[in-house]
Amino acid sequence: MATASSPAVDDDLRAYSKREIQERLGVSERTVDRLIDRGELKTVFPRRSGVPTRVTARSLRELMYGGAQG
């Protein structure tokens, strides 16, 4: 039997590009890099050359709203 997933679960599966993070936070690409380097934003995969950086929706939400939501 199929079940509908909740919006919170769907959102946790979402990942944002660095450009999307820049737009949502109103900051530069360098600032996004610093937030990732300091661990304030979590990435889906370890950062390495040739792999696009994707930031988890949960870490963006926690940064924006000051803690776990949901």
GROMACS .gro file of N, CA and C in nm:
model
  210
    1MET      N    1   0.084  -0.116   0.000
    1MET     CA    2   0.000   0.000   0.000
    1MET      C    3   0.090   0.124   0.000
    2ALA      N    4   0.066   0.215  -0.091
    2ALA     CA    5   0.144   0.338  -0.099
    2ALA      C    6   0.093   0.437   0.005
    3THR      N    7   0.185   0.511   0.062
    3THR     CA    8   0.147   0.614   0.158
    3THR      C    9   0.202   0.747   0.112
    4ALA      N   10   0.131   0.850   0.141
    4ALA     CA   11   0.178   0.984   0.106
    4ALA      C   12   0.282   1.027   0.208
    5SER      N   13   0.389   1.083   0.162
    5SER     CA   14   0.491   1.131   0.255
    5SER      C   15   0.455   1.272   0.300
    6SER      N   16   0.500   1.307   0.417
    6SER     CA   17   0.471   1.440   0.470
    6SER      C   18   0.563   1.542   0.406
    7PRO      N   19   0.522   1.669   0.403
    7PRO     CA   20   0.607   1.773   0.346
    7PRO      C   21   0.743   1.782   0.414
    8ALA      N   22   0.748   1.759   0.546
    8ALA     CA   23   0.875   1.766   0.618
    8ALA      C   24   0.972   1.659   0.569
    9VAL      N   25   0.922   1.539   0.545
    9VAL     CA   26   1.007   1.431   0.496
    9VAL      C   27   1.054   1.462   0.355
   10ASP      N   28   0.963   1.509   0.270
   10ASP     CA   29   1.001   1.546   0.134
   10ASP      C   30   1.108   1.654   0.135
   11ASP      N   31   1.092   1.752   0.225
   11ASP     CA   32   1.189   1.861   0.233
   11ASP      C   33   1.326   1.810   0.275
   12ASP      N   34   1.329   1.710   0.363
   12ASP     CA   35   1.458   1.655   0.407
   12ASP      C   36   1.531   1.587   0.293
   13LEU      N   37   1.460   1.546   0.190
   13LEU     CA   38   1.523   1.483   0.075
   13LEU      C   39   1.575   1.587  -0.023
   14ARG      N   40   1.540   1.712  -0.005
   14ARG     CA   41   1.579   1.820  -0.094
   14ARG      C   42   1.723   1.858  -0.068
   15ALA      N   43   1.795   1.893  -0.174
   15ALA     CA   44   1.931   1.945  -0.161
   15ALA      C   45   1.943   2.068  -0.250
   16TYR      N   46   2.015   2.166  -0.202
   16TYR     CA   47   2.028   2.294  -0.272
   16TYR      C   48   2.168   2.313  -0.328
   17SER      N   49   2.176   2.376  -0.444
   17SER     CA   50   2.305   2.412  -0.502
   17SER      C   51   2.361   2.533  -0.427
   18LYS      N   52   2.489   2.560  -0.446
   18LYS     CA   53   2.548   2.677  -0.381
   18LYS      C   54   2.479   2.805  -0.427
   19ARG      N   55   2.443   2.814  -0.553
   19ARG     CA   56   2.373   2.933  -0.603
   19ARG      C   57   2.237   2.951  -0.534
   20GLU      N   58   2.165   2.842  -0.514
   20GLU     CA   59   2.036   2.850  -0.444
   20GLU      C   60   2.056   2.896  -0.300
   21ILE      N   61   2.161   2.848  -0.236
   21ILE     CA   62   2.192   2.890  -0.099
   21ILE      C   63   2.224   3.039  -0.097
   22GLN      N   64   2.306   3.084  -0.192
   22GLN     CA   65   2.339   3.227  -0.203
   22GLN      C   66   2.213   3.311  -0.211
   23GLU      N   67   2.121   3.270  -0.299
   23GLU     CA   68   1.998   3.347  -0.319
   23GLU      C   69   1.911   3.347  -0.194
   24ARG      N   70   1.900   3.234  -0.127
   24ARG     CA   71   1.814   3.226  -0.009
   24ARG      C   72   1.870   3.304   0.110
   25LEU      N   73   2.003   3.303   0.123
   25LEU     CA   74   2.065   3.373   0.236
   25LEU      C   75   2.107   3.515   0.202
   26GLY      N   76   2.114   3.548   0.072
   26GLY     CA   77   2.158   3.681   0.031
   26GLY      C   78   2.305   3.705   0.059
   27VAL      N   79   2.387   3.602   0.035
   27VAL     CA   80   2.531   3.611   0.061
   27VAL      C   81   2.610   3.573  -0.063
   28SER      N   82   2.740   3.592  -0.057
   28SER     CA   83   2.828   3.559  -0.170
   28SER      C   84   2.861   3.410  -0.172
   29GLU      N   85   2.915   3.366  -0.285
   29GLU     CA   86   2.957   3.226  -0.297
   29GLU      C   87   3.066   3.195  -0.195
   30ARG      N   88   3.155   3.290  -0.172
   30ARG     CA   89   3.263   3.270  -0.074
   30ARG      C   90   3.206   3.249   0.067
   31THR      N   91   3.103   3.323   0.100
   31THR     CA   92   3.040   3.306   0.231
   31THR      C   93   2.977   3.168   0.244
   32VAL      N   94   2.913   3.121   0.138
   32VAL     CA   95   2.857   2.985   0.139
   32VAL      C   96   2.970   2.884   0.161
   33ASP      N   97   3.083   2.901   0.092
   33ASP     CA   98   3.197   2.812   0.111
   33ASP      C   99   3.245   2.814   0.256
   34ARG      N  100   3.251   2.932   0.316
   34ARG     CA  101   3.294   2.941   0.457
   34ARG      C  102   3.196   2.869   0.550
   35LEU      N  103   3.067   2.886   0.526
   35LEU     CA  104   2.966   2.818   0.608
   35LEU      C  105   2.980   2.667   0.599
   36ILE      N  106   3.011   2.618   0.479
   36ILE     CA  107   3.032   2.474   0.460
   36ILE      C  108   3.161   2.431   0.530
   37ASP      N  109   3.268   2.508   0.510
   37ASP     CA  110   3.397   2.474   0.571
   37ASP      C  111   3.390   2.470   0.723
   38ARG      N  112   3.309   2.559   0.783
   38ARG     CA  113   3.294   2.563   0.929
   38ARG      C  114   3.194   2.460   0.981
   39GLY      N  115   3.127   2.390   0.889
   39GLY     CA  116   3.029   2.290   0.931
   39GLY      C  117   2.892   2.345   0.964
   40GLU      N  118   2.869   2.474   0.934
   40GLU     CA  119   2.739   2.533   0.961
   40GLU      C  120   2.636   2.490   0.857
   41LEU      N  121   2.682   2.453   0.739
   41LEU     CA  122   2.597   2.392   0.636
   41LEU      C  123   2.655   2.256   0.604
   42LYS      N  124   2.570   2.156   0.597
   42LYS     CA  125   2.613   2.019   0.567
   42LYS      C  126   2.589   1.988   0.420
   43THR      N  127   2.683   1.916   0.360
   43THR     CA  128   2.667   1.878   0.220
   43THR      C  129   2.624   1.732   0.209
   44VAL      N  130   2.563   1.699   0.096
   44VAL     CA  131   2.515   1.563   0.074
   44VAL      C  132   2.633   1.469   0.057
   45PHE      N  133   2.732   1.511  -0.021
   45PHE     CA  134   2.852   1.431  -0.045
   45PHE      C  135   2.973   1.512  -0.001
   46PRO      N  136   3.084   1.445   0.034
   46PRO     CA  137   3.206   1.519   0.066
   46PRO      C  138   3.246   1.607  -0.052
   47ARG      N  139   3.296   1.726  -0.022
   47ARG     CA  140   3.336   1.818  -0.128
   47ARG      C  141   3.464   1.769  -0.193
   48ARG      N  142   3.459   1.763  -0.326
   48ARG     CA  143   3.579   1.729  -0.402
   48ARG      C  144   3.562   1.779  -0.545
   49SER      N  145   3.671   1.789  -0.614
   49SER     CA  146   3.673   1.841  -0.751
   49SER      C  147   3.585   1.757  -0.843
   50GLY      N  148   3.507   1.823  -0.925
   50GLY     CA  149   3.424   1.754  -1.023
   50GLY      C  150   3.289   1.708  -0.972
   51VAL      N  151   3.264   1.723  -0.843
   51VAL     CA  152   3.135   1.682  -0.785
   51VAL      C  153   3.061   1.809  -0.742
   52PRO      N  154   2.942   1.833  -0.798
   52PRO     CA  155   2.867   1.953  -0.759
   52PRO      C  156   2.836   1.953  -0.610
   53THR      N  157   2.848   2.068  -0.548
   53THR     CA  158   2.817   2.081  -0.406
   53THR      C  159   2.667   2.093  -0.388
   54ARG      N  160   2.611   2.011  -0.302
   54ARG     CA  161   2.469   2.016  -0.269
   54ARG      C  162   2.456   2.021  -0.117
   55VAL      N  163   2.379   2.118  -0.070
   55VAL     CA  164   2.360   2.140   0.073
   55VAL      C  165   2.224   2.084   0.113
   56THR      N  166   2.220   2.014   0.226
   56THR     CA  167   2.095   1.954   0.270
   56THR      C  168   1.994   2.061   0.313
   57ALA      N  169   1.868   2.034   0.287
   57ALA     CA  170   1.761   2.125   0.328
   57ALA      C  171   1.759   2.139   0.480
   58ARG      N  172   1.783   2.030   0.549
   58ARG     CA  173   1.781   2.033   0.695
   58ARG      C  174   1.887   2.129   0.750
   59SER      N  175   2.009   2.124   0.696
   59SER     CA  176   2.113   2.212   0.749
   59SER      C  177   2.084   2.358   0.717
   60LEU      N  178   2.026   2.385   0.600
   60LEU     CA  179   1.988   2.523   0.566
   60LEU      C  180   1.880   2.571   0.662
   61ARG      N  181   1.781   2.488   0.687
   61ARG     CA  182   1.672   2.523   0.779
   61ARG      C  183   1.727   2.550   0.919
   62GLU      N  184   1.818   2.465   0.966
   62GLU     CA  185   1.876   2.484   1.099
   62GLU      C  186   1.957   2.612   1.107
   63LEU      N  187   2.029   2.645   1.001
   63LEU     CA  188   2.106   2.770   1.000
   63LEU      C  189   2.012   2.890   1.002
   64MET      N  190   1.908   2.884   0.922
   64MET     CA  191   1.816   2.998   0.911
   64MET      C  192   1.730   3.018   1.035
   65TYR      N  193   1.687   2.908   1.096
   65TYR     CA  194   1.591   2.918   1.206
   65TYR      C  195   1.648   2.881   1.342
   66GLY      N  196   1.778   2.856   1.348
   66GLY     CA  197   1.843   2.838   1.477
   66GLY      C  198   1.820   2.707   1.547
   67GLY      N  199   1.808   2.599   1.475
   67GLY     CA  200   1.794   2.469   1.538
   67GLY      C  201   1.703   2.378   1.460
   68ALA      N  202   1.691   2.258   1.508
   68ALA     CA  203   1.609   2.157   1.440
   68ALA      C  204   1.464   2.201   1.438
   69GLN      N  205   1.403   2.187   1.324
   69GLN     CA  206   1.261   2.218   1.307
   69GLN      C  207   1.189   2.090   1.270
   70GLY      N  208   1.074   2.071   1.324
   70GLY     CA  209   0.993   1.958   1.280
   70GLY      C  210   0.976   1.853   1.377
   0.00000   0.00000   0.00000
